[in-house]
């Protein structure tokens, strides 16, 4: 997650710079070439003998069927973690389609200048994620992290709007601070939900690689679903309601998630 945060930090800057000087196709071509290069590195670095060894051990001991998705999703705690992950995923993508046109019309910024604003939440996320992970390792309750994380995201979106209690004129400083606050809440909720899911799965099934893989797949599915909903709904809300009202909608969703965690 920290590496994703760093990628999210430098991606908008490099993409905006390439678009500014090379047009629409250059950022996509550059990203595709880099991905192919990473695939080649993975082929050279990863050792296939590890998989062969694991397959031989499984054949010797017999396949271990330690759990199922139905069992993992049968507890309220797991469902709550899924819901918070979806809602947080919505918040991460909500202003992706609308922030650039908003700051362009509101402040007269160029596409490259607007892309710099996307660095803020990703950079904050990358910095805060290992801190939250360390605190959770030390025994901090996941539910406490989720309550504060949802509250911080709500606070950040009210600041982005701006909406009560932030009754002041929109500014770039306000946008930047709101995005940074949002990044802190993202780190708390994403790491908190993944940790809570892992802990809950350990109570329901044996702690093995199969279960860990299933839990991770559930978490990624919820994050992706939230991102899809957020990008689609965020763009539609911006078109129909405007910037401020669309931000208030996310703040409301996070408030509901916070109440559910507390209850």
PDB file of C-alpha atoms in Angstrom:
ATOM      1  CA  UNK A   1       0.000   0.000   0.000  1.00  0.00           C
ATOM      2  CA  UNK A   2       2.893   2.356   0.681  1.00  0.00           C
ATOM      3  CA  UNK A   3       4.278   1.621  -2.798  1.00  0.00           C
ATOM      4  CA  UNK A   4       0.835   2.277  -4.304  1.00  0.00           C
ATOM      5  CA  UNK A   5       0.841   5.591  -2.475  1.00  0.00           C
ATOM      6  CA  UNK A   6       4.223   6.533  -3.903  1.00  0.00           C
ATOM      7  CA  UNK A   7       3.070   5.528  -7.381  1.00  0.00           C
ATOM      8  CA  UNK A   8      -0.062   7.617  -6.974  1.00  0.00           C
ATOM      9  CA  UNK A   9       2.145  10.513  -5.902  1.00  0.00           C
ATOM     10  CA  UNK A  10       4.494  10.581  -8.884  1.00  0.00           C
ATOM     11  CA  UNK A  11       1.981   9.282 -11.475  1.00  0.00           C
ATOM     12  CA  UNK A  12      -0.098  12.464 -11.871  1.00  0.00           C
ATOM     13  CA  UNK A  13       3.023  14.642 -12.023  1.00  0.00           C
ATOM     14  CA  UNK A  14       4.768  12.550 -14.683  1.00  0.00           C
ATOM     15  CA  UNK A  15       1.527  11.952 -16.606  1.00  0.00           C
ATOM     16  CA  UNK A  16       0.664  15.651 -16.603  1.00  0.00           C
ATOM     17  CA  UNK A  17       4.185  16.580 -17.681  1.00  0.00           C
ATOM     18  CA  UNK A  18       4.173  14.069 -20.549  1.00  0.00           C
ATOM     19  CA  UNK A  19       0.723  15.247 -21.643  1.00  0.00           C
ATOM     20  CA  UNK A  20       1.876  18.866 -21.556  1.00  0.00           C
ATOM     21  CA  UNK A  21       4.838  18.206 -23.850  1.00  0.00           C
ATOM     22  CA  UNK A  22       3.874  15.086 -25.827  1.00  0.00           C
ATOM     23  CA  UNK A  23       0.101  15.097 -26.183  1.00  0.00           C
ATOM     24  CA  UNK A  24      -2.522  12.549 -25.216  1.00  0.00           C
ATOM     25  CA  UNK A  25      -0.793   9.324 -26.329  1.00  0.00           C
ATOM     26  CA  UNK A  26       2.623   9.803 -24.726  1.00  0.00           C
ATOM     27  CA  UNK A  27       1.592   9.169 -21.062  1.00  0.00           C
ATOM     28  CA  UNK A  28      -0.187   5.935 -22.006  1.00  0.00           C
ATOM     29  CA  UNK A  29       2.660   4.718 -24.205  1.00  0.00           C
ATOM     30  CA  UNK A  30       5.198   5.458 -21.459  1.00  0.00           C
ATOM     31  CA  UNK A  31       3.138   3.659 -18.830  1.00  0.00           C
ATOM     32  CA  UNK A  32       2.649   0.639 -21.099  1.00  0.00           C
ATOM     33  CA  UNK A  33       6.377   0.385 -21.824  1.00  0.00           C
ATOM     34  CA  UNK A  34       7.183   0.573 -18.107  1.00  0.00           C
ATOM     35  CA  UNK A  35       4.674  -2.184 -17.345  1.00  0.00           C
ATOM     36  CA  UNK A  36       6.178  -4.430 -20.023  1.00  0.00           C
ATOM     37  CA  UNK A  37       9.612  -3.754 -18.548  1.00  0.00           C
ATOM     38  CA  UNK A  38       8.335  -4.730 -15.077  1.00  0.00           C
ATOM     39  CA  UNK A  39       6.866  -7.921 -16.507  1.00  0.00           C
ATOM     40  CA  UNK A  40      10.238  -8.845 -17.990  1.00  0.00           C
ATOM     41  CA  UNK A  41      11.952  -8.151 -14.675  1.00  0.00           C
ATOM     42  CA  UNK A  42       9.440 -10.346 -12.871  1.00  0.00           C
ATOM     43  CA  UNK A  43      10.136 -13.185 -15.304  1.00  0.00           C
ATOM     44  CA  UNK A  44      13.860 -12.895 -14.607  1.00  0.00           C
ATOM     45  CA  UNK A  45      13.637 -12.427 -10.834  1.00  0.00           C
ATOM     46  CA  UNK A  46      10.864 -14.804  -9.731  1.00  0.00           C
ATOM     47  CA  UNK A  47      12.014 -18.397  -9.303  1.00  0.00           C
ATOM     48  CA  UNK A  48       9.560 -20.984 -10.751  1.00  0.00           C
ATOM     49  CA  UNK A  49      11.151 -23.669  -8.581  1.00  0.00           C
ATOM     50  CA  UNK A  50       9.412 -22.143  -5.556  1.00  0.00           C
ATOM     51  CA  UNK A  51       6.031 -22.899  -7.121  1.00  0.00           C
ATOM     52  CA  UNK A  52       7.151 -26.390  -8.071  1.00  0.00           C
ATOM     53  CA  UNK A  53       8.264 -27.015  -4.486  1.00  0.00           C
ATOM     54  CA  UNK A  54       4.948 -25.766  -3.098  1.00  0.00           C
ATOM     55  CA  UNK A  55       3.003 -27.934  -5.577  1.00  0.00           C
ATOM     56  CA  UNK A  56       5.039 -30.985  -4.579  1.00  0.00           C
ATOM     57  CA  UNK A  57       4.347 -30.364  -0.872  1.00  0.00           C
ATOM     58  CA  UNK A  58       0.632 -29.961  -1.551  1.00  0.00           C
ATOM     59  CA  UNK A  59       0.559 -33.174  -3.564  1.00  0.00           C
ATOM     60  CA  UNK A  60       2.319 -34.982  -0.734  1.00  0.00           C
ATOM     61  CA  UNK A  61       0.093 -33.646   2.045  1.00  0.00           C
ATOM     62  CA  UNK A  62      -3.088 -33.331   0.018  1.00  0.00           C
ATOM     63  CA  UNK A  63      -4.880 -30.101  -0.870  1.00  0.00           C
ATOM     64  CA  UNK A  64      -5.763 -28.003   2.144  1.00  0.00           C
ATOM     65  CA  UNK A  65      -9.336 -26.721   1.983  1.00  0.00           C
ATOM     66  CA  UNK A  66      -9.299 -24.430   4.982  1.00  0.00           C
ATOM     67  CA  UNK A  67     -12.237 -22.158   4.260  1.00  0.00           C
ATOM     68  CA  UNK A  68     -14.581 -20.619   1.739  1.00  0.00           C
ATOM     69  CA  UNK A  69     -15.763 -17.146   0.803  1.00  0.00           C
ATOM     70  CA  UNK A  70     -19.185 -17.934   2.269  1.00  0.00           C
ATOM     71  CA  UNK A  71     -17.649 -18.755   5.645  1.00  0.00           C
ATOM     72  CA  UNK A  72     -15.420 -15.681   5.578  1.00  0.00           C
ATOM     73  CA  UNK A  73     -18.324 -13.374   4.729  1.00  0.00           C
ATOM     74  CA  UNK A  74     -20.723 -14.892   7.249  1.00  0.00           C
ATOM     75  CA  UNK A  75     -19.773 -12.603  10.136  1.00  0.00           C
ATOM     76  CA  UNK A  76     -21.031  -9.028  10.688  1.00  0.00           C
ATOM     77  CA  UNK A  77     -17.491  -7.810  11.379  1.00  0.00           C
ATOM     78  CA  UNK A  78     -16.258  -8.997   7.979  1.00  0.00           C
ATOM     79  CA  UNK A  79     -19.257  -7.432   6.226  1.00  0.00           C
ATOM     80  CA  UNK A  80     -18.667  -4.173   8.078  1.00  0.00           C
ATOM     81  CA  UNK A  81     -15.019  -4.165   6.995  1.00  0.00           C
ATOM     82  CA  UNK A  82     -16.155  -4.766   3.397  1.00  0.00           C
ATOM     83  CA  UNK A  83     -18.621  -1.872   3.597  1.00  0.00           C
ATOM     84  CA  UNK A  84     -16.014   0.538   4.981  1.00  0.00           C
ATOM     85  CA  UNK A  85     -13.567  -0.552   2.254  1.00  0.00           C
ATOM     86  CA  UNK A  86     -16.157   0.090  -0.475  1.00  0.00           C
ATOM     87  CA  UNK A  87     -17.063   3.517   0.922  1.00  0.00           C
ATOM     88  CA  UNK A  88     -13.386   4.448   1.297  1.00  0.00           C
ATOM     89  CA  UNK A  89     -12.723   3.237  -2.247  1.00  0.00           C
ATOM     90  CA  UNK A  90     -15.519   5.545  -3.383  1.00  0.00           C
ATOM     91  CA  UNK A  91     -13.815   8.485  -1.695  1.00  0.00           C
ATOM     92  CA  UNK A  92     -10.473   7.767  -3.387  1.00  0.00           C
ATOM     93  CA  UNK A  93     -11.955   8.050  -6.886  1.00  0.00           C
ATOM     94  CA  UNK A  94     -14.826  10.480  -6.269  1.00  0.00           C
ATOM     95  CA  UNK A  95     -13.030  13.642  -7.362  1.00  0.00           C
ATOM     96  CA  UNK A  96     -10.709  12.041  -9.918  1.00  0.00           C
ATOM     97  CA  UNK A  97     -12.955  13.002 -12.873  1.00  0.00           C
ATOM     98  CA  UNK A  98     -14.066  16.350 -11.426  1.00  0.00           C
ATOM     99  CA  UNK A  99     -11.117  17.990  -9.656  1.00  0.00           C
ATOM    100  CA  UNK A 100      -9.293  18.969 -12.845  1.00  0.00           C
ATOM    101  CA  UNK A 101     -12.298  20.671 -14.521  1.00  0.00           C
ATOM    102  CA  UNK A 102     -13.220  22.305 -11.208  1.00  0.00           C
ATOM    103  CA  UNK A 103      -9.819  23.913 -10.578  1.00  0.00           C
ATOM    104  CA  UNK A 104      -9.513  24.814 -14.270  1.00  0.00           C
ATOM    105  CA  UNK A 105     -12.776  26.772 -14.252  1.00  0.00           C
ATOM    106  CA  UNK A 106     -12.459  28.069 -10.664  1.00  0.00           C
ATOM    107  CA  UNK A 107      -8.787  29.067 -10.667  1.00  0.00           C
ATOM    108  CA  UNK A 108      -7.779  29.016 -14.349  1.00  0.00           C
ATOM    109  CA  UNK A 109      -5.198  26.259 -13.936  1.00  0.00           C
ATOM    110  CA  UNK A 110      -3.654  24.289 -16.790  1.00  0.00           C
ATOM    111  CA  UNK A 111      -3.993  20.462 -16.942  1.00  0.00           C
ATOM    112  CA  UNK A 112      -0.391  20.048 -15.737  1.00  0.00           C
ATOM    113  CA  UNK A 113      -0.900  22.445 -12.825  1.00  0.00           C
ATOM    114  CA  UNK A 114      -4.109  20.634 -11.894  1.00  0.00           C
ATOM    115  CA  UNK A 115      -2.304  17.275 -11.989  1.00  0.00           C
ATOM    116  CA  UNK A 116      -0.010  18.463  -9.189  1.00  0.00           C
ATOM    117  CA  UNK A 117      -2.986  18.527  -6.813  1.00  0.00           C
ATOM    118  CA  UNK A 118      -3.414  14.765  -7.239  1.00  0.00           C
ATOM    119  CA  UNK A 119       0.046  14.280  -5.738  1.00  0.00           C
ATOM    120  CA  UNK A 120      -1.099  15.466  -2.318  1.00  0.00           C
ATOM    121  CA  UNK A 121      -3.465  12.696  -1.211  1.00  0.00           C
ATOM    122  CA  UNK A 122      -1.227   9.961  -2.643  1.00  0.00           C
ATOM    123  CA  UNK A 123       1.861  11.390  -0.946  1.00  0.00           C
ATOM    124  CA  UNK A 124       0.092  11.712   2.392  1.00  0.00           C
ATOM    125  CA  UNK A 125      -1.239   8.177   2.021  1.00  0.00           C
ATOM    126  CA  UNK A 126       2.246   6.819   1.321  1.00  0.00           C
ATOM    127  CA  UNK A 127       3.713   8.551   4.376  1.00  0.00           C
ATOM    128  CA  UNK A 128       0.945   7.672   6.836  1.00  0.00           C
ATOM    129  CA  UNK A 129       0.334   4.039   5.780  1.00  0.00           C
ATOM    130  CA  UNK A 130       3.436   2.498   7.464  1.00  0.00           C
ATOM    131  CA  UNK A 131       2.729   4.525  10.617  1.00  0.00           C
ATOM    132  CA  UNK A 132      -0.803   3.128  10.860  1.00  0.00           C
ATOM    133  CA  UNK A 133       0.511  -0.381  10.182  1.00  0.00           C
ATOM    134  CA  UNK A 134       3.064  -0.014  12.968  1.00  0.00           C
ATOM    135  CA  UNK A 135       0.411   1.206  15.418  1.00  0.00           C
ATOM    136  CA  UNK A 136      -1.832  -1.737  14.533  1.00  0.00           C
ATOM    137  CA  UNK A 137       1.095  -4.108  15.081  1.00  0.00           C
ATOM    138  CA  UNK A 138       1.511  -2.549  18.520  1.00  0.00           C
ATOM    139  CA  UNK A 139      -2.069  -3.498  19.402  1.00  0.00           C
ATOM    140  CA  UNK A 140      -4.161  -0.490  18.408  1.00  0.00           C
ATOM    141  CA  UNK A 141      -7.808  -1.519  17.957  1.00  0.00           C
ATOM    142  CA  UNK A 142      -8.858  -1.652  14.295  1.00  0.00           C
ATOM    143  CA  UNK A 143     -12.302  -0.240  15.110  1.00  0.00           C
ATOM    144  CA  UNK A 144     -10.756   2.843  16.675  1.00  0.00           C
ATOM    145  CA  UNK A 145      -8.684   3.341  13.528  1.00  0.00           C
ATOM    146  CA  UNK A 146     -11.769   2.996  11.315  1.00  0.00           C
ATOM    147  CA  UNK A 147     -13.815   5.457  13.373  1.00  0.00           C
ATOM    148  CA  UNK A 148     -11.102   8.088  13.188  1.00  0.00           C
ATOM    149  CA  UNK A 149     -10.347   7.259   9.546  1.00  0.00           C
ATOM    150  CA  UNK A 150     -13.964   7.707   8.436  1.00  0.00           C
ATOM    151  CA  UNK A 151     -14.226  10.893  10.475  1.00  0.00           C
ATOM    152  CA  UNK A 152     -11.042  12.303   8.942  1.00  0.00           C
ATOM    153  CA  UNK A 153     -12.233  11.537   5.377  1.00  0.00           C
ATOM    154  CA  UNK A 154     -15.557  13.228   6.198  1.00  0.00           C
ATOM    155  CA  UNK A 155     -13.634  16.219   7.578  1.00  0.00           C
ATOM    156  CA  UNK A 156     -11.427  16.320   4.469  1.00  0.00           C
ATOM    157  CA  UNK A 157     -14.349  16.341   2.047  1.00  0.00           C
ATOM    158  CA  UNK A 158     -16.152  19.070   3.989  1.00  0.00           C
ATOM    159  CA  UNK A 159     -12.934  21.056   3.686  1.00  0.00           C
ATOM    160  CA  UNK A 160     -12.691  20.315  -0.036  1.00  0.00           C
ATOM    161  CA  UNK A 161     -16.265  21.511  -0.632  1.00  0.00           C
ATOM    162  CA  UNK A 162     -16.011  23.881   1.371  1.00  0.00           C
ATOM    163  CA  UNK A 163     -19.105  23.211   3.482  1.00  0.00           C
ATOM    164  CA  UNK A 164     -20.089  23.964   7.098  1.00  0.00           C
ATOM    165  CA  UNK A 165     -18.235  24.388   9.374  1.00  0.00           C
ATOM    166  CA  UNK A 166     -15.732  25.690   6.785  1.00  0.00           C
ATOM    167  CA  UNK A 167     -17.487  28.828   5.598  1.00  0.00           C
ATOM    168  CA  UNK A 168     -14.803  30.579   3.570  1.00  0.00           C
ATOM    169  CA  UNK A 169     -14.072  31.293  -0.068  1.00  0.00           C
ATOM    170  CA  UNK A 170     -12.582  28.436  -2.134  1.00  0.00           C
ATOM    171  CA  UNK A 171      -8.811  28.547  -2.568  1.00  0.00           C
ATOM    172  CA  UNK A 172      -5.980  26.322  -3.724  1.00  0.00           C
ATOM    173  CA  UNK A 173      -4.697  26.087  -0.152  1.00  0.00           C
ATOM    174  CA  UNK A 174      -8.087  24.798   0.973  1.00  0.00           C
ATOM    175  CA  UNK A 175      -8.086  22.204  -1.844  1.00  0.00           C
ATOM    176  CA  UNK A 176      -4.550  21.088  -0.985  1.00  0.00           C
ATOM    177  CA  UNK A 177      -5.191  20.784   2.749  1.00  0.00           C
ATOM    178  CA  UNK A 178      -8.463  18.915   2.129  1.00  0.00           C
ATOM    179  CA  UNK A 179      -6.724  16.443  -0.179  1.00  0.00           C
ATOM    180  CA  UNK A 180      -3.971  15.898   2.397  1.00  0.00           C
ATOM    181  CA  UNK A 181      -6.489  15.266   5.170  1.00  0.00           C
ATOM    182  CA  UNK A 182      -8.281  12.830   2.873  1.00  0.00           C
ATOM    183  CA  UNK A 183      -5.020  10.928   2.334  1.00  0.00           C
ATOM    184  CA  UNK A 184      -4.627  10.438   6.092  1.00  0.00           C
ATOM    185  CA  UNK A 185      -8.151   9.015   6.368  1.00  0.00           C
ATOM    186  CA  UNK A 186      -7.532   6.728   3.390  1.00  0.00           C
ATOM    187  CA  UNK A 187      -4.459   5.244   5.055  1.00  0.00           C
ATOM    188  CA  UNK A 188      -6.312   4.624   8.312  1.00  0.00           C
ATOM    189  CA  UNK A 189      -9.338   2.998   6.688  1.00  0.00           C
ATOM    190  CA  UNK A 190      -7.563   0.859   4.106  1.00  0.00           C
ATOM    191  CA  UNK A 191      -4.952  -0.559   6.488  1.00  0.00           C
ATOM    192  CA  UNK A 192      -7.538  -0.824   9.280  1.00  0.00           C
ATOM    193  CA  UNK A 193     -10.020  -2.805   7.183  1.00  0.00           C
ATOM    194  CA  UNK A 194      -7.375  -5.162   5.793  1.00  0.00           C
ATOM    195  CA  UNK A 195      -6.067  -5.840   9.304  1.00  0.00           C
ATOM    196  CA  UNK A 196      -9.589  -6.339  10.678  1.00  0.00           C
ATOM    197  CA  UNK A 197     -10.416  -8.790   7.875  1.00  0.00           C
ATOM    198  CA  UNK A 198      -7.234 -10.747   8.529  1.00  0.00           C
ATOM    199  CA  UNK A 199      -7.913 -10.921  12.262  1.00  0.00           C
ATOM    200  CA  UNK A 200     -11.516 -11.996  11.739  1.00  0.00           C
ATOM    201  CA  UNK A 201     -10.557 -14.690   9.215  1.00  0.00           C
ATOM    202  CA  UNK A 202      -8.113 -16.130  11.763  1.00  0.00           C
ATOM    203  CA  UNK A 203     -11.013 -16.641  14.170  1.00  0.00           C
ATOM    204  CA  UNK A 204     -13.194 -18.348  11.559  1.00  0.00           C
ATOM    205  CA  UNK A 205     -10.599 -20.521   9.805  1.00  0.00           C
ATOM    206  CA  UNK A 206      -7.037 -21.721  10.149  1.00  0.00           C
ATOM    207  CA  UNK A 207      -4.426 -19.078   9.395  1.00  0.00           C
ATOM    208  CA  UNK A 208      -2.792 -20.258   6.163  1.00  0.00           C
ATOM    209  CA  UNK A 209      -1.740 -18.797   2.835  1.00  0.00           C
ATOM    210  CA  UNK A 210      -5.013 -19.854   1.211  1.00  0.00           C
ATOM    211  CA  UNK A 211      -7.099 -17.894   3.721  1.00  0.00           C
ATOM    212  CA  UNK A 212      -4.790 -14.886   3.543  1.00  0.00           C
ATOM    213  CA  UNK A 213      -5.100 -14.901  -0.237  1.00  0.00           C
ATOM    214  CA  UNK A 214      -8.891 -15.120  -0.051  1.00  0.00           C
ATOM    215  CA  UNK A 215      -9.063 -12.253   2.450  1.00  0.00           C
ATOM    216  CA  UNK A 216      -6.806 -10.111   0.277  1.00  0.00           C
ATOM    217  CA  UNK A 217      -8.937 -10.857  -2.782  1.00  0.00           C
ATOM    218  CA  UNK A 218     -12.098  -9.804  -0.906  1.00  0.00           C
ATOM    219  CA  UNK A 219     -10.413  -6.581   0.189  1.00  0.00           C
ATOM    220  CA  UNK A 220      -9.162  -5.761  -3.326  1.00  0.00           C
ATOM    221  CA  UNK A 221     -12.600  -6.521  -4.787  1.00  0.00           C
ATOM    222  CA  UNK A 222     -14.259  -4.144  -2.316  1.00  0.00           C
ATOM    223  CA  UNK A 223     -11.688  -1.428  -2.987  1.00  0.00           C
ATOM    224  CA  UNK A 224     -12.115  -1.787  -6.756  1.00  0.00           C
ATOM    225  CA  UNK A 225     -15.903  -1.819  -6.498  1.00  0.00           C
ATOM    226  CA  UNK A 226     -15.785   1.360  -4.426  1.00  0.00           C
ATOM    227  CA  UNK A 227     -13.419   2.963  -6.920  1.00  0.00           C
ATOM    228  CA  UNK A 228     -15.746   2.126  -9.811  1.00  0.00           C
ATOM    229  CA  UNK A 229     -18.793   3.487  -8.005  1.00  0.00           C
ATOM    230  CA  UNK A 230     -16.890   6.569  -6.865  1.00  0.00           C
ATOM    231  CA  UNK A 231     -15.571   7.489 -10.307  1.00  0.00           C
ATOM    232  CA  UNK A 232     -18.959   7.036 -11.985  1.00  0.00           C
ATOM    233  CA  UNK A 233     -21.067   8.627  -9.259  1.00  0.00           C
ATOM    234  CA  UNK A 234     -18.539  11.385  -8.563  1.00  0.00           C
ATOM    235  CA  UNK A 235     -18.526  12.541 -12.158  1.00  0.00           C
ATOM    236  CA  UNK A 236     -22.313  12.391 -12.396  1.00  0.00           C
ATOM    237  CA  UNK A 237     -22.741  14.253  -9.094  1.00  0.00           C
ATOM    238  CA  UNK A 238     -20.357  16.986 -10.245  1.00  0.00           C
ATOM    239  CA  UNK A 239     -22.289  17.434 -13.501  1.00  0.00           C
ATOM    240  CA  UNK A 240     -25.688  17.532 -11.791  1.00  0.00           C
ATOM    241  CA  UNK A 241     -25.000  19.123  -8.404  1.00  0.00           C
ATOM    242  CA  UNK A 242     -21.668  20.918  -8.649  1.00  0.00           C
ATOM    243  CA  UNK A 243     -18.423  20.536  -6.744  1.00  0.00           C
ATOM    244  CA  UNK A 244     -19.520  21.443  -3.218  1.00  0.00           C
ATOM    245  CA  UNK A 245     -22.650  19.301  -3.135  1.00  0.00           C
ATOM    246  CA  UNK A 246     -20.828  16.297  -4.598  1.00  0.00           C
ATOM    247  CA  UNK A 247     -18.192  16.530  -1.831  1.00  0.00           C
ATOM    248  CA  UNK A 248     -20.904  16.714   0.832  1.00  0.00           C
ATOM    249  CA  UNK A 249     -22.338  13.429  -0.495  1.00  0.00           C
ATOM    250  CA  UNK A 250     -19.068  11.623   0.262  1.00  0.00           C
ATOM    251  CA  UNK A 251     -18.924  13.221   3.706  1.00  0.00           C
ATOM    252  CA  UNK A 252     -22.404  11.830   4.357  1.00  0.00           C
ATOM    253  CA  UNK A 253     -21.386   8.320   3.282  1.00  0.00           C
ATOM    254  CA  UNK A 254     -18.369   8.418   5.580  1.00  0.00           C
ATOM    255  CA  UNK A 255     -20.574   9.593   8.466  1.00  0.00           C
ATOM    256  CA  UNK A 256     -22.832   6.568   7.956  1.00  0.00           C
ATOM    257  CA  UNK A 257     -19.777   4.256   7.913  1.00  0.00           C
ATOM    258  CA  UNK A 258     -18.470   5.854  11.112  1.00  0.00           C
ATOM    259  CA  UNK A 259     -21.811   5.349  12.882  1.00  0.00           C
ATOM    260  CA  UNK A 260     -21.935   1.696  11.783  1.00  0.00           C
ATOM    261  CA  UNK A 261     -18.429   1.052  13.125  1.00  0.00           C
ATOM    262  CA  UNK A 262     -19.272   2.669  16.452  1.00  0.00           C
ATOM    263  CA  UNK A 263     -22.519   0.716  16.767  1.00  0.00           C
TER     264      UNK A 263
END
